[in-house]
mmCIF file of C-alpha atoms and ligand atoms in Angstrom:
data_model
loop_
_atom_site.group_PDB
_atom_site.id
_atom_site.type_symbol
_atom_site.label_atom_id
_atom_site.label_comp_id
_atom_site.label_asym_id
_atom_site.label_seq_id
_atom_site.Cartn_x
_atom_site.Cartn_y
_atom_site.Cartn_z
ATOM 1 C CA MET A 1 28.509 56.251 -85.603
ATOM 2 C CA ARG A 2 25.784 57.928 -87.578
ATOM 3 C CA LEU A 3 22.254 56.568 -87.665
ATOM 4 C CA LEU A 4 19.112 57.379 -89.593
ATOM 5 C CA LEU A 5 15.823 57.123 -87.727
ATOM 6 C CA VAL A 6 12.755 56.945 -89.994
ATOM 7 C CA GLU A 7 9.730 57.351 -87.713
ATOM 8 C CA ASP A 8 6.611 59.459 -88.194
ATOM 9 C CA GLU A 9 5.568 59.649 -84.517
ATOM 10 C CA SER A 10 7.496 62.714 -83.412
ATOM 11 C CA GLU A 11 7.286 62.031 -79.672
ATOM 12 C CA LEU A 12 8.626 58.484 -80.089
ATOM 13 C CA ALA A 13 11.288 59.777 -82.464
ATOM 14 C CA ARG A 14 12.367 62.340 -79.866
ATOM 15 C CA VAL A 15 12.691 59.682 -77.133
ATOM 16 C CA LEU A 16 14.609 57.270 -79.383
ATOM 17 C CA ARG A 17 16.878 59.981 -80.646
ATOM 18 C CA GLN A 18 17.711 61.141 -77.146
ATOM 19 C CA ALA A 19 18.492 57.581 -75.992
ATOM 20 C CA LEU A 20 20.739 56.998 -79.015
ATOM 21 C CA GLU A 21 22.512 60.345 -78.653
ATOM 22 C CA GLU A 22 23.191 59.643 -74.993
ATOM 23 C CA GLU A 23 24.959 56.479 -76.180
ATOM 24 C CA GLY A 24 27.192 58.597 -78.401
ATOM 25 C CA PHE A 25 25.423 58.036 -81.729
ATOM 26 C CA ARG A 26 24.824 60.846 -84.155
ATOM 27 C CA VAL A 27 21.190 60.630 -85.258
ATOM 28 C CA ASP A 28 19.430 62.086 -88.294
ATOM 29 C CA TRP A 29 15.649 61.955 -88.230
ATOM 30 C CA ALA A 30 13.272 61.516 -91.173
ATOM 31 C CA ALA A 31 9.537 61.851 -90.472
ATOM 32 C CA ASP A 32 8.378 59.955 -93.557
ATOM 33 C CA GLY A 33 9.508 57.385 -96.067
ATOM 34 C CA GLU A 34 10.372 59.814 -98.879
ATOM 35 C CA GLU A 35 12.650 61.832 -96.651
ATOM 36 C CA GLY A 36 14.182 58.651 -95.228
ATOM 37 C CA LEU A 37 14.968 57.275 -98.647
ATOM 38 C CA PHE A 38 16.452 60.600 -99.731
ATOM 39 C CA LYS A 39 18.706 60.831 -96.672
ATOM 40 C CA ALA A 40 19.766 57.199 -96.990
ATOM 41 C CA GLY A 41 20.922 57.986 -100.517
ATOM 42 C CA GLU A 42 22.895 61.046 -99.413
ATOM 43 C CA VAL A 43 24.777 59.700 -96.395
ATOM 44 C CA GLY A 44 26.528 56.398 -95.733
ATOM 45 C CA TYR A 45 24.807 55.593 -92.428
ATOM 46 C CA ASP A 46 26.165 52.987 -90.023
ATOM 47 C CA ALA A 47 22.609 51.701 -89.483
ATOM 48 C CA ILE A 48 18.988 52.669 -90.220
ATOM 49 C CA LEU A 49 16.069 52.309 -87.793
ATOM 50 C CA LEU A 50 12.978 52.060 -89.967
ATOM 51 C CA ASP A 51 9.371 52.199 -88.840
ATOM 52 C CA LEU A 52 7.081 50.149 -91.104
ATOM 53 C CA MET A 53 3.856 52.138 -90.709
ATOM 54 C CA LEU A 54 4.683 55.453 -92.361
ATOM 55 C CA PRO A 55 2.438 57.872 -94.262
ATOM 56 C CA GLY A 56 2.922 57.831 -98.026
ATOM 57 C CA LEU A 57 5.848 55.606 -98.829
ATOM 58 C CA ASP A 58 5.673 52.920 -96.134
ATOM 59 C CA GLY A 59 8.580 51.106 -94.505
ATOM 60 C CA PHE A 60 8.258 48.034 -96.731
ATOM 61 C CA GLU A 61 8.617 50.203 -99.834
ATOM 62 C CA VAL A 62 11.567 52.093 -98.336
ATOM 63 C CA LEU A 63 13.222 48.788 -97.463
ATOM 64 C CA SER A 64 12.738 47.252 -100.876
ATOM 65 C CA ARG A 65 14.214 50.370 -102.532
ATOM 66 C CA LEU A 66 17.166 50.360 -100.125
ATOM 67 C CA ARG A 67 17.806 46.750 -101.055
ATOM 68 C CA GLU A 68 17.748 47.253 -104.797
ATOM 69 C CA PRO A 69 20.916 45.882 -106.429
ATOM 70 C CA GLY A 70 23.767 48.355 -106.093
ATOM 71 C CA GLY A 71 22.354 49.937 -102.913
ATOM 72 C CA ARG A 72 24.607 50.736 -99.969
ATOM 73 C CA PRO A 73 25.002 47.707 -97.674
ATOM 74 C CA VAL A 74 23.548 49.472 -94.623
ATOM 75 C CA PRO A 75 22.099 47.382 -91.772
ATOM 76 C CA VAL A 76 18.388 48.002 -91.155
ATOM 77 C CA LEU A 77 16.508 47.504 -87.896
ATOM 78 C CA VAL A 78 12.770 47.497 -88.521
ATOM 79 C CA LEU A 79 10.452 49.007 -85.888
ATOM 80 C CA THR A 80 6.891 47.868 -86.029
ATOM 81 C CA ALA A 81 3.764 48.405 -83.994
ATOM 82 C CA ARG A 82 2.192 45.481 -85.745
ATOM 83 C CA ASP A 83 2.275 42.370 -83.781
ATOM 84 C CA GLY A 84 1.681 40.082 -86.714
ATOM 85 C CA VAL A 85 4.242 37.510 -87.704
ATOM 86 C CA PRO A 86 3.578 38.059 -91.450
ATOM 87 C CA ASP A 87 4.827 41.694 -91.253
ATOM 88 C CA ARG A 88 8.008 40.669 -89.493
ATOM 89 C CA VAL A 89 8.598 37.883 -92.001
ATOM 90 C CA ARG A 90 7.944 40.263 -94.875
ATOM 91 C CA GLY A 91 10.354 42.830 -93.402
ATOM 92 C CA LEU A 92 13.110 40.257 -92.959
ATOM 93 C CA ASP A 93 12.509 38.797 -96.410
ATOM 94 C CA LEU A 94 12.783 42.283 -97.921
ATOM 95 C CA GLY A 95 16.267 42.581 -96.429
ATOM 96 C CA ALA A 96 15.845 43.900 -92.875
ATOM 97 C CA ASP A 97 18.575 42.618 -90.550
ATOM 98 C CA ASP A 98 16.546 42.610 -87.350
ATOM 99 C CA TYR A 99 13.255 43.913 -85.955
ATOM 100 C CA LEU A 100 11.737 45.287 -82.774
ATOM 101 C CA VAL A 101 8.033 45.164 -81.958
ATOM 102 C CA LYS A 102 6.659 48.320 -80.307
ATOM 103 C CA PRO A 103 6.534 49.047 -77.482
ATOM 104 C CA PHE A 104 10.128 48.006 -76.892
ATOM 105 C CA ASP A 105 12.656 48.563 -74.166
ATOM 106 C CA LEU A 106 15.228 51.287 -74.905
ATOM 107 C CA ASP A 107 18.108 49.183 -73.574
ATOM 108 C CA GLU A 108 17.135 46.352 -75.885
ATOM 109 C CA MET A 109 16.958 48.748 -78.834
ATOM 110 C CA LEU A 110 20.446 50.081 -78.040
ATOM 111 C CA ALA A 111 21.842 46.554 -77.699
ATOM 112 C CA ARG A 112 20.339 45.542 -81.039
ATOM 113 C CA VAL A 113 21.750 48.620 -82.779
ATOM 114 C CA ARG A 114 25.220 47.902 -81.372
ATOM 115 C CA ALA A 115 24.977 44.242 -82.422
ATOM 116 C CA LEU A 116 23.870 45.207 -85.946
ATOM 117 C CA ILE A 117 26.782 47.595 -86.369
ATOM 118 C CA ARG A 118 29.262 44.985 -85.103
ATOM 119 C CA ARG A 119 27.897 42.334 -87.440
ATOM 120 C CA SER A 120 27.941 44.645 -90.442
ATOM 121 C CA ALA A 121 31.596 45.507 -89.703
ATOM 122 C CA ASP A 122 32.328 41.783 -89.340
ATOM 123 C CA ARG A 123 33.399 42.243 -85.716
ATOM 124 C CA PRO A 124 31.082 39.982 -83.726
ATOM 125 C CA SER A 125 32.802 40.588 -80.383
ATOM 126 C CA PRO A 126 31.756 43.634 -78.326
ATOM 127 C CA ARG A 127 35.437 44.031 -77.363
ATOM 128 C CA LEU A 128 37.849 45.410 -79.928
ATOM 129 C CA SER A 129 41.631 45.087 -79.548
ATOM 130 C CA VAL A 130 44.323 47.271 -81.054
ATOM 131 C CA GLY A 131 47.702 46.002 -79.876
ATOM 132 C CA ASP A 132 47.538 46.243 -76.080
ATOM 133 C CA VAL A 133 44.540 48.583 -76.212
ATOM 134 C CA THR A 134 41.114 47.077 -75.507
ATOM 135 C CA ILE A 135 37.854 48.854 -76.320
ATOM 136 C CA ASP A 136 34.642 47.715 -74.625
ATOM 137 C CA THR A 137 31.946 48.960 -77.009
ATOM 138 C CA VAL A 138 29.125 48.236 -74.556
ATOM 139 C CA ALA A 139 30.580 49.986 -71.499
ATOM 140 C CA ARG A 140 32.337 52.480 -73.833
ATOM 141 C CA THR A 141 35.572 52.132 -71.865
ATOM 142 C CA VAL A 142 39.162 51.823 -73.010
ATOM 143 C CA HIS A 143 42.111 50.081 -71.347
ATOM 144 C CA LYS A 144 45.775 50.126 -72.245
ATOM 145 C CA GLY A 145 47.039 46.854 -70.819
ATOM 146 C CA GLU A 146 45.301 46.765 -67.431
ATOM 147 C CA ALA A 147 45.116 50.526 -67.027
ATOM 148 C CA PRO A 148 41.875 52.386 -67.761
ATOM 149 C CA VAL A 149 42.312 55.320 -70.159
ATOM 150 C CA ASP A 150 40.149 58.395 -69.856
ATOM 151 C CA LEU A 151 38.883 59.568 -73.259
ATOM 152 C CA THR A 152 36.434 62.322 -74.145
ATOM 153 C CA ALA A 153 33.258 61.236 -75.961
ATOM 154 C CA LYS A 154 34.647 62.436 -79.297
ATOM 155 C CA GLU A 155 38.042 60.816 -78.821
ATOM 156 C CA TYR A 156 36.253 57.567 -77.952
ATOM 157 C CA ALA A 157 33.960 57.835 -80.990
ATOM 158 C CA LEU A 158 36.935 58.262 -83.322
ATOM 159 C CA LEU A 159 38.886 55.380 -81.775
ATOM 160 C CA GLU A 160 35.877 53.051 -81.886
ATOM 161 C CA TYR A 161 35.115 53.926 -85.501
ATOM 162 C CA LEU A 162 38.704 53.373 -86.663
ATOM 163 C CA ALA A 163 38.973 50.121 -84.670
ATOM 164 C CA LEU A 164 35.680 48.827 -86.062
ATOM 165 C CA HIS A 165 37.078 49.481 -89.527
ATOM 166 C CA ALA A 166 40.594 48.255 -88.742
ATOM 167 C CA GLY A 167 42.575 47.516 -91.874
ATOM 168 C CA GLU A 168 40.783 50.243 -93.877
ATOM 169 C CA VAL A 169 42.157 53.704 -94.507
ATOM 170 C CA VAL A 170 39.401 56.015 -93.240
ATOM 171 C CA THR A 171 39.321 59.417 -94.915
ATOM 172 C CA ARG A 172 38.813 62.667 -93.028
ATOM 173 C CA THR A 173 35.603 63.212 -95.006
ATOM 174 C CA ARG A 174 34.268 59.889 -93.767
ATOM 175 C CA ILE A 175 35.248 60.759 -90.195
ATOM 176 C CA TYR A 176 33.275 64.006 -90.413
ATOM 177 C CA GLU A 177 30.331 62.240 -92.025
ATOM 178 C CA HIS A 178 30.119 59.499 -89.389
ATOM 179 C CA ILE A 179 31.286 61.180 -86.225
ATOM 180 C CA TYR A 180 31.635 64.912 -86.057
ATOM 181 C CA GLY A 181 29.136 66.394 -88.414
ATOM 182 C CA GLU A 182 28.034 69.792 -89.565
ATOM 183 C CA GLU A 183 28.488 71.552 -86.256
ATOM 184 C CA GLU A 184 32.207 71.382 -86.818
ATOM 185 C CA ASP A 185 34.043 73.103 -89.614
ATOM 186 C CA THR A 186 35.209 70.516 -92.139
ATOM 187 C CA PHE A 187 38.302 72.569 -92.836
ATOM 188 C CA SER A 188 39.277 72.893 -89.206
ATOM 189 C CA ASN A 189 41.892 70.610 -87.736
ATOM 190 C CA VAL A 190 39.753 69.003 -85.009
ATOM 191 C CA VAL A 191 40.429 65.519 -86.374
ATOM 192 C CA ASN A 192 44.189 66.128 -86.134
ATOM 193 C CA VAL A 193 43.686 67.268 -82.551
ATOM 194 C CA TYR A 194 41.688 64.156 -81.606
ATOM 195 C CA VAL A 195 44.214 61.869 -83.303
ATOM 196 C CA ALA A 196 47.063 63.613 -81.451
ATOM 197 C CA ASN A 197 45.204 63.183 -78.139
ATOM 198 C CA LEU A 198 44.604 59.473 -78.826
ATOM 199 C CA ARG A 199 48.284 58.941 -79.654
ATOM 200 C CA ARG A 200 49.347 60.764 -76.495
ATOM 201 C CA LYS A 201 46.993 58.667 -74.335
ATOM 202 C CA LEU A 202 47.347 55.284 -76.066
ATOM 203 C CA GLY A 203 50.751 55.289 -77.764
ATOM 204 C CA ALA A 204 52.107 56.962 -80.886
ATOM 205 C CA ASP A 205 51.742 53.871 -83.066
ATOM 206 C CA VAL A 206 48.050 53.193 -82.373
ATOM 207 C CA ILE A 207 46.845 55.244 -85.374
ATOM 208 C CA GLU A 208 48.784 55.616 -88.626
ATOM 209 C CA THR A 209 48.471 58.682 -90.811
ATOM 210 C CA ARG A 210 48.295 58.114 -94.562
ATOM 211 C CA ARG A 211 49.125 61.544 -95.905
ATOM 212 C CA GLY A 212 46.530 62.785 -98.341
ATOM 213 C CA HIS A 213 44.346 59.734 -97.664
ATOM 214 C CA GLY A 214 43.348 59.477 -94.027
ATOM 215 C CA TYR A 215 43.919 57.388 -90.932
ATOM 216 C CA LEU A 216 44.421 53.688 -90.335
ATOM 217 C CA ILE A 217 44.357 51.274 -87.440
ATOM 218 C CA ARG A 218 46.055 48.063 -88.510
ATOM 219 C CA ALA A 219 43.929 44.923 -88.448
HETATM 220 CA CA1 CA B 301 4.458 54.882 -87.633
#
């Protein structure tokens, strides 16, 4: 999953980014509202964490532009140092999905991000099932029947993403955009390798290939 963090306090941004990356998220950071809005227009993020008090274009303005008709339906978690109820109400009324008041607990932030992503994918349960395979998205563990299956972080990320979007054909481009990123060569065959590993570990029929289109886990 790929997240955008819009936060002008660099030390806080560093801490949040590290906590999210340790949970397996890919995180892009924008230090102000302009940059955040630009990035949000370029990439289809799985969720955006948006600070309200930003220099220049503030978080309210970013939010209202994100929520203009025709915008991408990305979930937004608002981060605010302001304690006031009116700011939280204004954020929610502008289209934020949830909020956290600073200072917040990192575990709570991670739980809220996971919940937002589940809700936006219309999968309210933290456990995803694919045939006899069960994915626990909180513990980040996978079982086939009763047996635990050992996956690498990148194999897990691919399985979770496809399962969260079960029923949709997910293109290779989208897989790179959401999971693997620029550090890997888009023209390399790493996705094929991860898919082959998942089939070997979980069963050949767990992921379907749609030639020329992408990959599918059946709903
Ligand atoms: Ca700030």
